[in-house]
XYZ file of C-alpha atoms in Angstrom:
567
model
C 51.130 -18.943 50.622
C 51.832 -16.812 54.118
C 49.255 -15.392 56.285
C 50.861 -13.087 58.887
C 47.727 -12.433 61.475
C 48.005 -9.841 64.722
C 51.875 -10.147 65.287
C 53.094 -8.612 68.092
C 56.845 -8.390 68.429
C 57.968 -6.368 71.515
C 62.121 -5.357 72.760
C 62.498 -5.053 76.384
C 65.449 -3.198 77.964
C 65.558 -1.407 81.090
C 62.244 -1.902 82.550
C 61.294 -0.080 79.063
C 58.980 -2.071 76.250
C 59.506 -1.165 72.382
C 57.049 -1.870 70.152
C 58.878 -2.548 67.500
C 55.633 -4.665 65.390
C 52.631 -3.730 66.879
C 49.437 -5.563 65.759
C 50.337 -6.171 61.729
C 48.368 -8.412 59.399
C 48.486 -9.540 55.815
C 48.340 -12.214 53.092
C 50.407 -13.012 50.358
C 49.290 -15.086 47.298
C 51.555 -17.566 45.300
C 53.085 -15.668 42.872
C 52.730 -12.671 44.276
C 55.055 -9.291 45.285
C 54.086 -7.385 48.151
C 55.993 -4.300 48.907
C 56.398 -3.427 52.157
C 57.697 0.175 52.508
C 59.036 2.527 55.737
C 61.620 4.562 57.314
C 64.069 3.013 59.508
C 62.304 1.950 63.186
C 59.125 1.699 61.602
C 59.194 -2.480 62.244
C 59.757 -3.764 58.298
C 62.602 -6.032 59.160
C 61.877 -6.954 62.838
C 58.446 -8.129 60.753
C 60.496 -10.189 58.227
C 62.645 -11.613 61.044
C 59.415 -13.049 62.973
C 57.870 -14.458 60.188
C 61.242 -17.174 60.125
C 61.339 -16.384 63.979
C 64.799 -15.097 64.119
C 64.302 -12.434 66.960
C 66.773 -12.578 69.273
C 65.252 -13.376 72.537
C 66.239 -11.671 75.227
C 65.466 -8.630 74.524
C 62.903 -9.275 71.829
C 60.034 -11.430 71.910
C 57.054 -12.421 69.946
C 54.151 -11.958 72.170
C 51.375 -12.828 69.951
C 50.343 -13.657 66.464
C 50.088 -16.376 64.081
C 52.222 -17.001 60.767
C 50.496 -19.442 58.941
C 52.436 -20.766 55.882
C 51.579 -23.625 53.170
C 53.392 -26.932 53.213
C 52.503 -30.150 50.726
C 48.896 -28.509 51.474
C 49.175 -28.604 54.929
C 48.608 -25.572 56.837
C 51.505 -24.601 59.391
C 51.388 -21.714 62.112
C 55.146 -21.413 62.307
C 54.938 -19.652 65.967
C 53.423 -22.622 67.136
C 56.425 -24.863 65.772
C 59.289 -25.878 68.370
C 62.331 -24.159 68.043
C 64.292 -27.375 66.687
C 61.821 -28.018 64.060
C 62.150 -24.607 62.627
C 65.034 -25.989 60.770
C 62.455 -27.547 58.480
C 60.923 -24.948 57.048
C 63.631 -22.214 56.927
C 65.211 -22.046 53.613
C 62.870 -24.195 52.058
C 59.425 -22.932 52.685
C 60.465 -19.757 53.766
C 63.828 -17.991 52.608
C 65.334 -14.442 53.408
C 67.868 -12.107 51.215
C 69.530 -9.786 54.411
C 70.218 -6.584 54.315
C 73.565 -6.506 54.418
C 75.689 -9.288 52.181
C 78.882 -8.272 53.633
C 78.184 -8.995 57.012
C 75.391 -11.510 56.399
C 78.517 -13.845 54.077
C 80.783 -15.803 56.435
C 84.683 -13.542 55.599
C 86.181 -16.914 55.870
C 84.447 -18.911 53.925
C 84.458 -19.104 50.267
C 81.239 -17.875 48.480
C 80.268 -21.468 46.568
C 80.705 -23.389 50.171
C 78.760 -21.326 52.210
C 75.119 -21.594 49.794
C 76.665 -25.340 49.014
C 76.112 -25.815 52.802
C 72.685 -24.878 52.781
C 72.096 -27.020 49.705
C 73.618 -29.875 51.902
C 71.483 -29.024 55.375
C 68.072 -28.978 53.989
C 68.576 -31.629 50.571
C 69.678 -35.295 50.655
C 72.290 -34.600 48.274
C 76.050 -35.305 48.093
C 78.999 -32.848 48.411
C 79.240 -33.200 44.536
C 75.865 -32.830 43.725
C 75.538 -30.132 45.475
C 78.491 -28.086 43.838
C 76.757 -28.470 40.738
C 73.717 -27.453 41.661
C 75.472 -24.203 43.637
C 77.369 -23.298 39.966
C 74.030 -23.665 38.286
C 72.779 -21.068 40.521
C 75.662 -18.932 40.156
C 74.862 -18.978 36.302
C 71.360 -18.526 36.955
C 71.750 -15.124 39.042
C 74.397 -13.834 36.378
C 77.709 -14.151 38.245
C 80.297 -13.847 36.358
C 82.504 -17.301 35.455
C 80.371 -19.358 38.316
C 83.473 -21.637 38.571
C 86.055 -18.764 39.445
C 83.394 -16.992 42.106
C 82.489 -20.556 43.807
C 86.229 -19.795 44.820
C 86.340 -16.516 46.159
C 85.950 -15.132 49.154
C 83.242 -12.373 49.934
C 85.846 -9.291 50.445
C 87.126 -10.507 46.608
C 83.937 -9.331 44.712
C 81.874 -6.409 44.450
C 78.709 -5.594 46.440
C 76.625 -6.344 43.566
C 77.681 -10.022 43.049
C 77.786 -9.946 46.831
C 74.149 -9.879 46.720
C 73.677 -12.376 43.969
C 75.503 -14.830 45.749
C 73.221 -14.098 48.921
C 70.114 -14.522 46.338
C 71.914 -18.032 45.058
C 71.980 -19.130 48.504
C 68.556 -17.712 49.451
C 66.485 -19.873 46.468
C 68.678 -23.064 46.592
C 66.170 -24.828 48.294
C 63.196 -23.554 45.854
C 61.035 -21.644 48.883
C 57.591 -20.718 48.539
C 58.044 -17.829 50.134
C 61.336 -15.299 49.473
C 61.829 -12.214 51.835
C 63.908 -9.687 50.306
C 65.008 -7.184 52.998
C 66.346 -3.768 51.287
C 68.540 -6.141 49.342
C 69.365 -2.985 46.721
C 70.064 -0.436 49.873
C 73.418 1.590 48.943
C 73.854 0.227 45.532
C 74.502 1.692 42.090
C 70.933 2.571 40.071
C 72.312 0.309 37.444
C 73.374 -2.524 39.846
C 70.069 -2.302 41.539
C 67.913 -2.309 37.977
C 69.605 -5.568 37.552
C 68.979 -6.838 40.660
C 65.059 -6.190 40.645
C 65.342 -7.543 36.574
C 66.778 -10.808 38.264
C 64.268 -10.975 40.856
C 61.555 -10.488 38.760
C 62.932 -13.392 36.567
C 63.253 -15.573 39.153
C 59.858 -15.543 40.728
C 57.917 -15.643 37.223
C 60.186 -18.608 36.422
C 59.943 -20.102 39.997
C 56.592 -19.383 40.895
C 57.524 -18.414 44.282
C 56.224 -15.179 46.695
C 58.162 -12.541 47.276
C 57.858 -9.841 50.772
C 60.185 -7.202 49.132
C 61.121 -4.350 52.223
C 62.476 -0.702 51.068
C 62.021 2.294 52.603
C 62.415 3.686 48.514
C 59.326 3.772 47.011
C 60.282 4.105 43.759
C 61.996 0.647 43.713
C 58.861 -0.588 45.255
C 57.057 0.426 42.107
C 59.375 -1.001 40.333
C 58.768 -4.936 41.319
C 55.512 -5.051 43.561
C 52.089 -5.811 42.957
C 50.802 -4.677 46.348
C 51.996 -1.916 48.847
C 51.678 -2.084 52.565
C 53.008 0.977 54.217
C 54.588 0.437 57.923
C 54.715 3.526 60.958
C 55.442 2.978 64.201
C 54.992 -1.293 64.101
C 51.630 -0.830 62.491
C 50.704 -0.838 58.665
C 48.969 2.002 58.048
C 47.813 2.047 54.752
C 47.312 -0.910 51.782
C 46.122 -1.605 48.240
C 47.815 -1.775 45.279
C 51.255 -0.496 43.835
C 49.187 1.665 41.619
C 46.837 2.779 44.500
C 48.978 3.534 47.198
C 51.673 5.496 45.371
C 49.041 7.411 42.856
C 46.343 8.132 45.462
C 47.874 7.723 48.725
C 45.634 8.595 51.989
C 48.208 8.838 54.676
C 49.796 11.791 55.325
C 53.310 9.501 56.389
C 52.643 7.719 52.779
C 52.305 11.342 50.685
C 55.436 12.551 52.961
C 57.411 9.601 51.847
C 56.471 9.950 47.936
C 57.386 13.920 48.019
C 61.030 12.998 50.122
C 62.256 11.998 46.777
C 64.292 14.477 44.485
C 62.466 15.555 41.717
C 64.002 14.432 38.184
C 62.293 17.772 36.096
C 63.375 20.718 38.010
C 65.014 22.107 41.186
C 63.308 22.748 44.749
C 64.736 25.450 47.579
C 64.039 22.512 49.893
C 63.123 19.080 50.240
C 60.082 18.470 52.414
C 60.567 15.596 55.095
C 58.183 13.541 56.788
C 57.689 15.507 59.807
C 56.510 18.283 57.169
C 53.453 16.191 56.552
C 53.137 14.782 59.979
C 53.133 17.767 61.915
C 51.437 20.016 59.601
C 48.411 17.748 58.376
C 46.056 20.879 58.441
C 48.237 22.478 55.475
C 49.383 20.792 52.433
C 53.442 21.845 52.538
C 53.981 23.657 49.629
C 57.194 22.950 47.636
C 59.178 26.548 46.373
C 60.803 25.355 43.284
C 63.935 27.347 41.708
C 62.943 29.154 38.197
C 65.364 27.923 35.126
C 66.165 31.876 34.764
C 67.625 31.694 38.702
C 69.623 28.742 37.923
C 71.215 30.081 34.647
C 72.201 33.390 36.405
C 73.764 31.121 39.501
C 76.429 29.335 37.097
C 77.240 31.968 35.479
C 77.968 34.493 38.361
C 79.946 31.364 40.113
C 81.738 31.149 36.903
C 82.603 34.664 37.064
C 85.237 33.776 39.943
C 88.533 32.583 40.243
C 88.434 28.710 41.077
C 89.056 27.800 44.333
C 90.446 24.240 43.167
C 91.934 23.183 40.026
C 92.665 19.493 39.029
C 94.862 18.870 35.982
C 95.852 15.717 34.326
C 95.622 13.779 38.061
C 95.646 10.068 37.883
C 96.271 7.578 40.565
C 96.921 4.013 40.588
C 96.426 1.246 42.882
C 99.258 -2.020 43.101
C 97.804 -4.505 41.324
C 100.087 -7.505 41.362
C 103.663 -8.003 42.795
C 106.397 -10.287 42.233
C 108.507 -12.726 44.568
C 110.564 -9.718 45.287
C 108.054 -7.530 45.882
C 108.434 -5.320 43.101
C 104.865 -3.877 41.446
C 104.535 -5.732 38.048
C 101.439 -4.187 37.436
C 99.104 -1.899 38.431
C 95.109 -0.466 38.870
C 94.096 2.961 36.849
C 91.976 4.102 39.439
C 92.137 7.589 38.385
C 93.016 8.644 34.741
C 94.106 12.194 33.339
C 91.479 13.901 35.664
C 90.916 18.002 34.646
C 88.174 20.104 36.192
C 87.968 23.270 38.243
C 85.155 24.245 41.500
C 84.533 27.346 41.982
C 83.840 29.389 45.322
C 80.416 28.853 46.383
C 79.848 26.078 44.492
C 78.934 22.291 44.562
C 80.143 20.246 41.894
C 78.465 16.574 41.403
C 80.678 13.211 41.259
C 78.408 10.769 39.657
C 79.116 7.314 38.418
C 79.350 3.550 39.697
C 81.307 1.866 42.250
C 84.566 1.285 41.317
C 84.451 4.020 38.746
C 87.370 6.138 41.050
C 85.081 8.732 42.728
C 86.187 7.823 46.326
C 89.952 7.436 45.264
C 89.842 10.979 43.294
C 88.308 12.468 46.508
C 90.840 11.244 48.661
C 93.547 12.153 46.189
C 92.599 15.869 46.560
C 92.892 16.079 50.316
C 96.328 13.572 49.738
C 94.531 10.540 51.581
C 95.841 8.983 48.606
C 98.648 9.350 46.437
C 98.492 11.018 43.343
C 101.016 9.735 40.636
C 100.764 12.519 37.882
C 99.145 15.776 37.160
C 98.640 18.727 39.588
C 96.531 19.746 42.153
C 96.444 23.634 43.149
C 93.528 24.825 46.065
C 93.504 28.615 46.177
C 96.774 28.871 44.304
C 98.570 26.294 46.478
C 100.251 22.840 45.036
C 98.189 20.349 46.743
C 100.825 17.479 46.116
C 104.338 19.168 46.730
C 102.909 21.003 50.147
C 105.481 20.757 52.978
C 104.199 18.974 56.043
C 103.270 22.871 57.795
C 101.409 23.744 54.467
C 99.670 20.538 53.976
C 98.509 20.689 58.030
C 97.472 24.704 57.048
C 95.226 22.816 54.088
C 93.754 20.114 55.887
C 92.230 23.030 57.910
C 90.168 25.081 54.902
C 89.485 21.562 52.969
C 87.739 18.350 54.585
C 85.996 15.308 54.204
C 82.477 13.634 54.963
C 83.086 10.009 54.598
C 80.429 7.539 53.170
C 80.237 5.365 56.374
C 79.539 7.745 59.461
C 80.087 4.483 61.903
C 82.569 3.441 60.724
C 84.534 6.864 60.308
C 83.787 7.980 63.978
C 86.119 6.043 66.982
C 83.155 3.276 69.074
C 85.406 3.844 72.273
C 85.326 7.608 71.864
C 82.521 9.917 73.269
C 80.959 12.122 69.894
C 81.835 15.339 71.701
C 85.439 14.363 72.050
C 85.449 13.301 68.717
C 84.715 17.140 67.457
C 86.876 18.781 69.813
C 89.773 16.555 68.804
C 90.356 18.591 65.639
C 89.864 21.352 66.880
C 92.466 20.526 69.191
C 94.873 19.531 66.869
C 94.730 22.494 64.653
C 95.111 25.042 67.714
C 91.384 26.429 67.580
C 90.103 28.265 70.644
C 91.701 28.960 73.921
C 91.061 25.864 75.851
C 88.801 23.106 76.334
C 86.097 25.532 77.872
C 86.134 27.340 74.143
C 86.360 23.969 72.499
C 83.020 22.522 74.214
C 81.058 25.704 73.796
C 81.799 25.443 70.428
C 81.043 21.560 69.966
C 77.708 22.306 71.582
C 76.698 24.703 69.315
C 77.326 22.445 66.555
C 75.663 20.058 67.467
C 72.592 22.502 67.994
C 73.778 23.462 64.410
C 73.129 20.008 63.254
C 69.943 19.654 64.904
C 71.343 17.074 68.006
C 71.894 18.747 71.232
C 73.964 19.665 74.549
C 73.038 16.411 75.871
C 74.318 14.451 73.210
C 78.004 15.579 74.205
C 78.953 12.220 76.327
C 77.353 9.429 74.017
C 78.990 7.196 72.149
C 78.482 6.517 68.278
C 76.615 3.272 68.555
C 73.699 5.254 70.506
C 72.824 7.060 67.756
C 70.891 6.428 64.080
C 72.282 5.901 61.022
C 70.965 9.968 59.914
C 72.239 10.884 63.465
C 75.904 9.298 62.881
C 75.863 11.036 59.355
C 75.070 14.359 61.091
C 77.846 14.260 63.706
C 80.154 13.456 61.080
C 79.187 16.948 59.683
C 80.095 18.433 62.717
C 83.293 17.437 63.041
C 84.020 18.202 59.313
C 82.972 21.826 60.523
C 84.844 22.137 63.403
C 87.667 23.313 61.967
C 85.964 25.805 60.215
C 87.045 24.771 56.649
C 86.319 26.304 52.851
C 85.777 22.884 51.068
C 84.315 19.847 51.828
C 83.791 16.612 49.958
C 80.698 14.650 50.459
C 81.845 10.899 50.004
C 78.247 9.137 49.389
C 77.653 10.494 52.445
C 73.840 9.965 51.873
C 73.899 6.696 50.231
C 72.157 4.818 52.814
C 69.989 7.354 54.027
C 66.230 6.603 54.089
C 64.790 8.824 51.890
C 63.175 11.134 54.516
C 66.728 11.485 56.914
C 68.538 11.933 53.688
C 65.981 14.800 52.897
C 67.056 16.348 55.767
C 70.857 15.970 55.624
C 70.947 17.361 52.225
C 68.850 20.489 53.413
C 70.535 20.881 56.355
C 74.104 20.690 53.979
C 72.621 23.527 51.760
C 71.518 25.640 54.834
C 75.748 25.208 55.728
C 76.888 26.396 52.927
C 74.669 28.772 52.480
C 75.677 30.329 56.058
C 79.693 29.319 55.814
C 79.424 30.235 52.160
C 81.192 26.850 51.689
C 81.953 24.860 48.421
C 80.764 21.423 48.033
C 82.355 18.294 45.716
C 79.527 15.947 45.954
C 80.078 12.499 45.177
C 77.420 9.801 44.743
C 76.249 7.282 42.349
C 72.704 8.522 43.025
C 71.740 10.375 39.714
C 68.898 12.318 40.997
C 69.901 13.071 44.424
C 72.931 14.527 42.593
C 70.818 16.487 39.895
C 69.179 17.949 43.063
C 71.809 18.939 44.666
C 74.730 20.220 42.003
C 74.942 23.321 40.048
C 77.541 21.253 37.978
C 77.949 17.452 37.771
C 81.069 15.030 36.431
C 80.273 12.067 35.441
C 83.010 9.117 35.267
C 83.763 5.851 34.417
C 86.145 3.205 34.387
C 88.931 5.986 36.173
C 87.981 9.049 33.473
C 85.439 12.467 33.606
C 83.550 11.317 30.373
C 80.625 14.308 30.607
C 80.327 17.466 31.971
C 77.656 20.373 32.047
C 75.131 21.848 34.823
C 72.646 19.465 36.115
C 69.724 20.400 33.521
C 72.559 19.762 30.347
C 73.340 16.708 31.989
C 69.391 15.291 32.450
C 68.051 16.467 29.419
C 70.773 16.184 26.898
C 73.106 13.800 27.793
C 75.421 12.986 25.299
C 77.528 9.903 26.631
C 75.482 6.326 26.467
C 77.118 5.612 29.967
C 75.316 8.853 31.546
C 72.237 7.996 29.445
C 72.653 4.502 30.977
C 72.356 5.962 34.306
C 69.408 8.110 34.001
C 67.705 5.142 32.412
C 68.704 3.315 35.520
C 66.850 5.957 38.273
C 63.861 4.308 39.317
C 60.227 5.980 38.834
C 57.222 6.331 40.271
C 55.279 6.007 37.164
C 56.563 3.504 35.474
């Protein structure tokens, strides 16, 4: 169905040349899945983008190659195809699922008109044929009431059905070929299983070819027949799922496989890529934490006073109003929350989106409002602090937010932005003091000195996460909540953030609540984990309890959910 054959895909900016595809070939049969699996940079999506040649030109630019797809049994190189012909084989030869549905959905447009518009480009079909067909594909991907989501807008439903909607509007036109570019990236492990489930569905039912792109290779094992592993623009390894991921050959293949948590016990460390890469003439060796060392952890942190205590805490959100403006009803985010951290410790938040782990973060650190129960950090009441106390607690307890690019100012420098609360709490003696001590966390964080006067958009996604570290620790603080802040990490950067977290709080002796709806990167990285749902704390117990004998169906769910290598 698609033969890709010596693509070349280059980026030119200042007199410099990326790259960014660099000589990559393969085939892909009809009714087959090929996986194709890297870190960030490594070239997967600039690949998917050339084969429907969407690279922006300038600065990129294909430089060589041939994509040769099937059409009514013709044979069609689509870089030899004009650039206003193109229109006749996107979508319905060859269709793409971004990465992104929030910014790849028009905000202004309602969901059913924008794939009812693609329905209308590419088939001879009128306005009202084409809204049926658009709510038959909305029932076919499993969105809920097709006729009520046709109407909304994409800000109005969750990221999940976000994505269905973008899968709707990516098989309207029946391709041969569908190009699926991280489309379960940042999602729940039970919103993703039912993505893949859908996907698989669709293409046995369909016949059509998927190019699936993860830098996860447990999802990849999941859905794909075949495996090509990308580095640098190239593909350096190939074969089968079962092949590549059982007997890999590449050391940048083996890295990736061994960045993932283990499910069955508890490492010191998690190795990276670079372990592999730059130490090919020793195998790493992984220093796992006995059962016996664990037990004797939890129970000398639970020999301590806690340093937080949560009681009864719920928090609502406005839900509807009336002419007047009066609430008539409202959103249980948050409902009769109780737990206790202890010094030292890190507590896992586990559960889905929209379960309340953001909103009961931010209700701790009174982001949000709480509207019952009590809140007490080191003996002090959290919710009826004056405005000097509350500024005093702000200091010892902070927050990692999920989206580092989002969370950090585009017009402000990254040193400014972790001198700024330093500033504002008082630390240091002047700006000298303040600088020195930005540098050295950056150092701290692994960046550098020269990093000081860039700005946030200069940096990676891992690199963005990693500043916002630094700033959390500027102000020298006790507690710190991790809000997904690894979510949509590859799995080798988010190695490293999570070790370079534990060396912190090893050093600052600091205590951790750790929210994600990651199972295993959260059985990794908790002594304890919570796990809610719909607003409440439905389990509790250390990380083993919790893995090996859950008792709730909704955590069992979960851990069902986590995909594996070996299945």
């Amino acid at each position: 169905m698609l033969q890709v054959k010596n693509l070349h895909t280059y980026f030119y900016s200042d007199d410099q040349c990326t790259k960014a595809v660099n000589g990559v070939s393969f085939e892909l049969k009809k009714g087959q899945t090929l996986g194709i699996v890297g870190e960030s940079g490594s070239g997967k999506s600039v690949t998917a983008l050339s084969i429907l040649k969407l690279v922006s030109e300038p600065p990129g630019k294909i430089e060589q190659g041939e994509i040769q797809i099937q059409d009514n049994g013709q044979e069609i190189d689509l870089l030899a195809v004009p650039e206003h012909e193109m229109h006749k084989y996107r979508g319905r030869c060859v269709a793409m699922i971004f990465q992104e549905p929030m910014t790849s959905l028009n905000p202004v447009m309602r969901c059913g008109d924008q794939v009812l518009e693609a329905i209308v480009t590419h088939q001879n079909v009128s306005k009202e044929a084409a809204k049926e067909i658009v709510l038959q594909l909305f029932d076919e991907v499993q969105l809920p009431e097709p006729s009520n989501t046709y109407q909304k807008y994409p800000h109005e439903i969750s990221g999940g059905q976000k994505q269905r909607v973008m899968i709707a509007m990516a098989i309207s036109c029946n391709p041969d070929v569908l190009i699926a570019d991280e489309p379960t990236t940042a999602l729940d492990v039970t919103v993703q299983r039912a993505i893949l489930d859908l996907l698989k569905r669709l293409i046995k039912e369909r016949g059509m070819s998927l190019i699936f792109i993860s830098h996860d290779l447990g999802v990849i094992a999941q859905i794909c027949d075949r495996v090509a592993v990308m580095y640098k623009g190239q593909i350096i390894e190939n074969g089968s799922t079962a092949q590549v991921l059982q007997s890999p050959t590449e050391p940048y293949t083996i890295g990736l496989l061994a960045c993932r948590p283990p499910l069955s016990y508890k490492t010191r460390r998690l190795p990276t890529v670079r372990d592999y890469l730059e130490h090919q003439d020793k195998p790493f060796v992984v220093q796992k934490i006995s059962p016996q060392e664990t037990a004797a952890r939890l129970e000398q942190l639970a020999t301590q006073k806690p340093i937080l205590q949560v009681s009864n805490l719920s928090s609502y959100y406005v839900k509807k109003k009336n002419f007047f403006g009066k609430t008539t009803d409202w959103f249980e985010a948050v409902k009769e929350v109780n737990f206790d951290i202890y010094p030292g410790e890190t507590l896992g938040l586990v559960g889905e989106s929209g379960c309340g782990k953001s909103t009961l973060g931010r209700t701790i650190i009174r982001l949000k409002n709480a509207h019952a129960g009590t809140i007490h950090y080191d003996g002090i009441d959290v919710l009826h602090a004056s405005k000097s106390d509350l500024k005093s607690l702000r200091k010892k307890m902070q927050i990692i937010f999920q989206d580092p690019y989002s969370s950090l100012n585009p017009r402000m420098q990254i040193g400014a932005a972790i001198m700024e609360p330093m500033e504002v709490h008082g630390l240091h003696h002047n700006a000298k003091q303040r600088k020195e001590k930005t540098i050295a966390l950056l150092e701290k964080v692994a960046l550098s000195a020269e990093h000081f006067h860039r700005y946030p958009h200069e940096f990676s996604g891992g690199q963005r996460q990693r500043i916002c570290i630094a700033r959390a620790l500027a102000v020298e603080p006790e507690f710190i909540i991790c809000d997904e802040s690894v979510s949509a990490l590859d799995v080798s950067v988010q190695a490293s953030v999570l070790n370079l977290l534990k060396d912190l709080q090893e050093e600052f002796k600091l205590t951790y609540l750790f929210i994600s709806h990651d199972l295993s990167v959260v059985q990794y990285f908790s002594d304890r984990i919570m796990v809610m749902n719909e607003g409440r704390i439905v389990e509790t117990g250390s990380a083993k309890e919790i893995f090996n004998h859950a008792k709730n169906e909704y955590t069992k769910r979960l851990i069902e959910a986590i995909p594996k290598i070996s299945s």
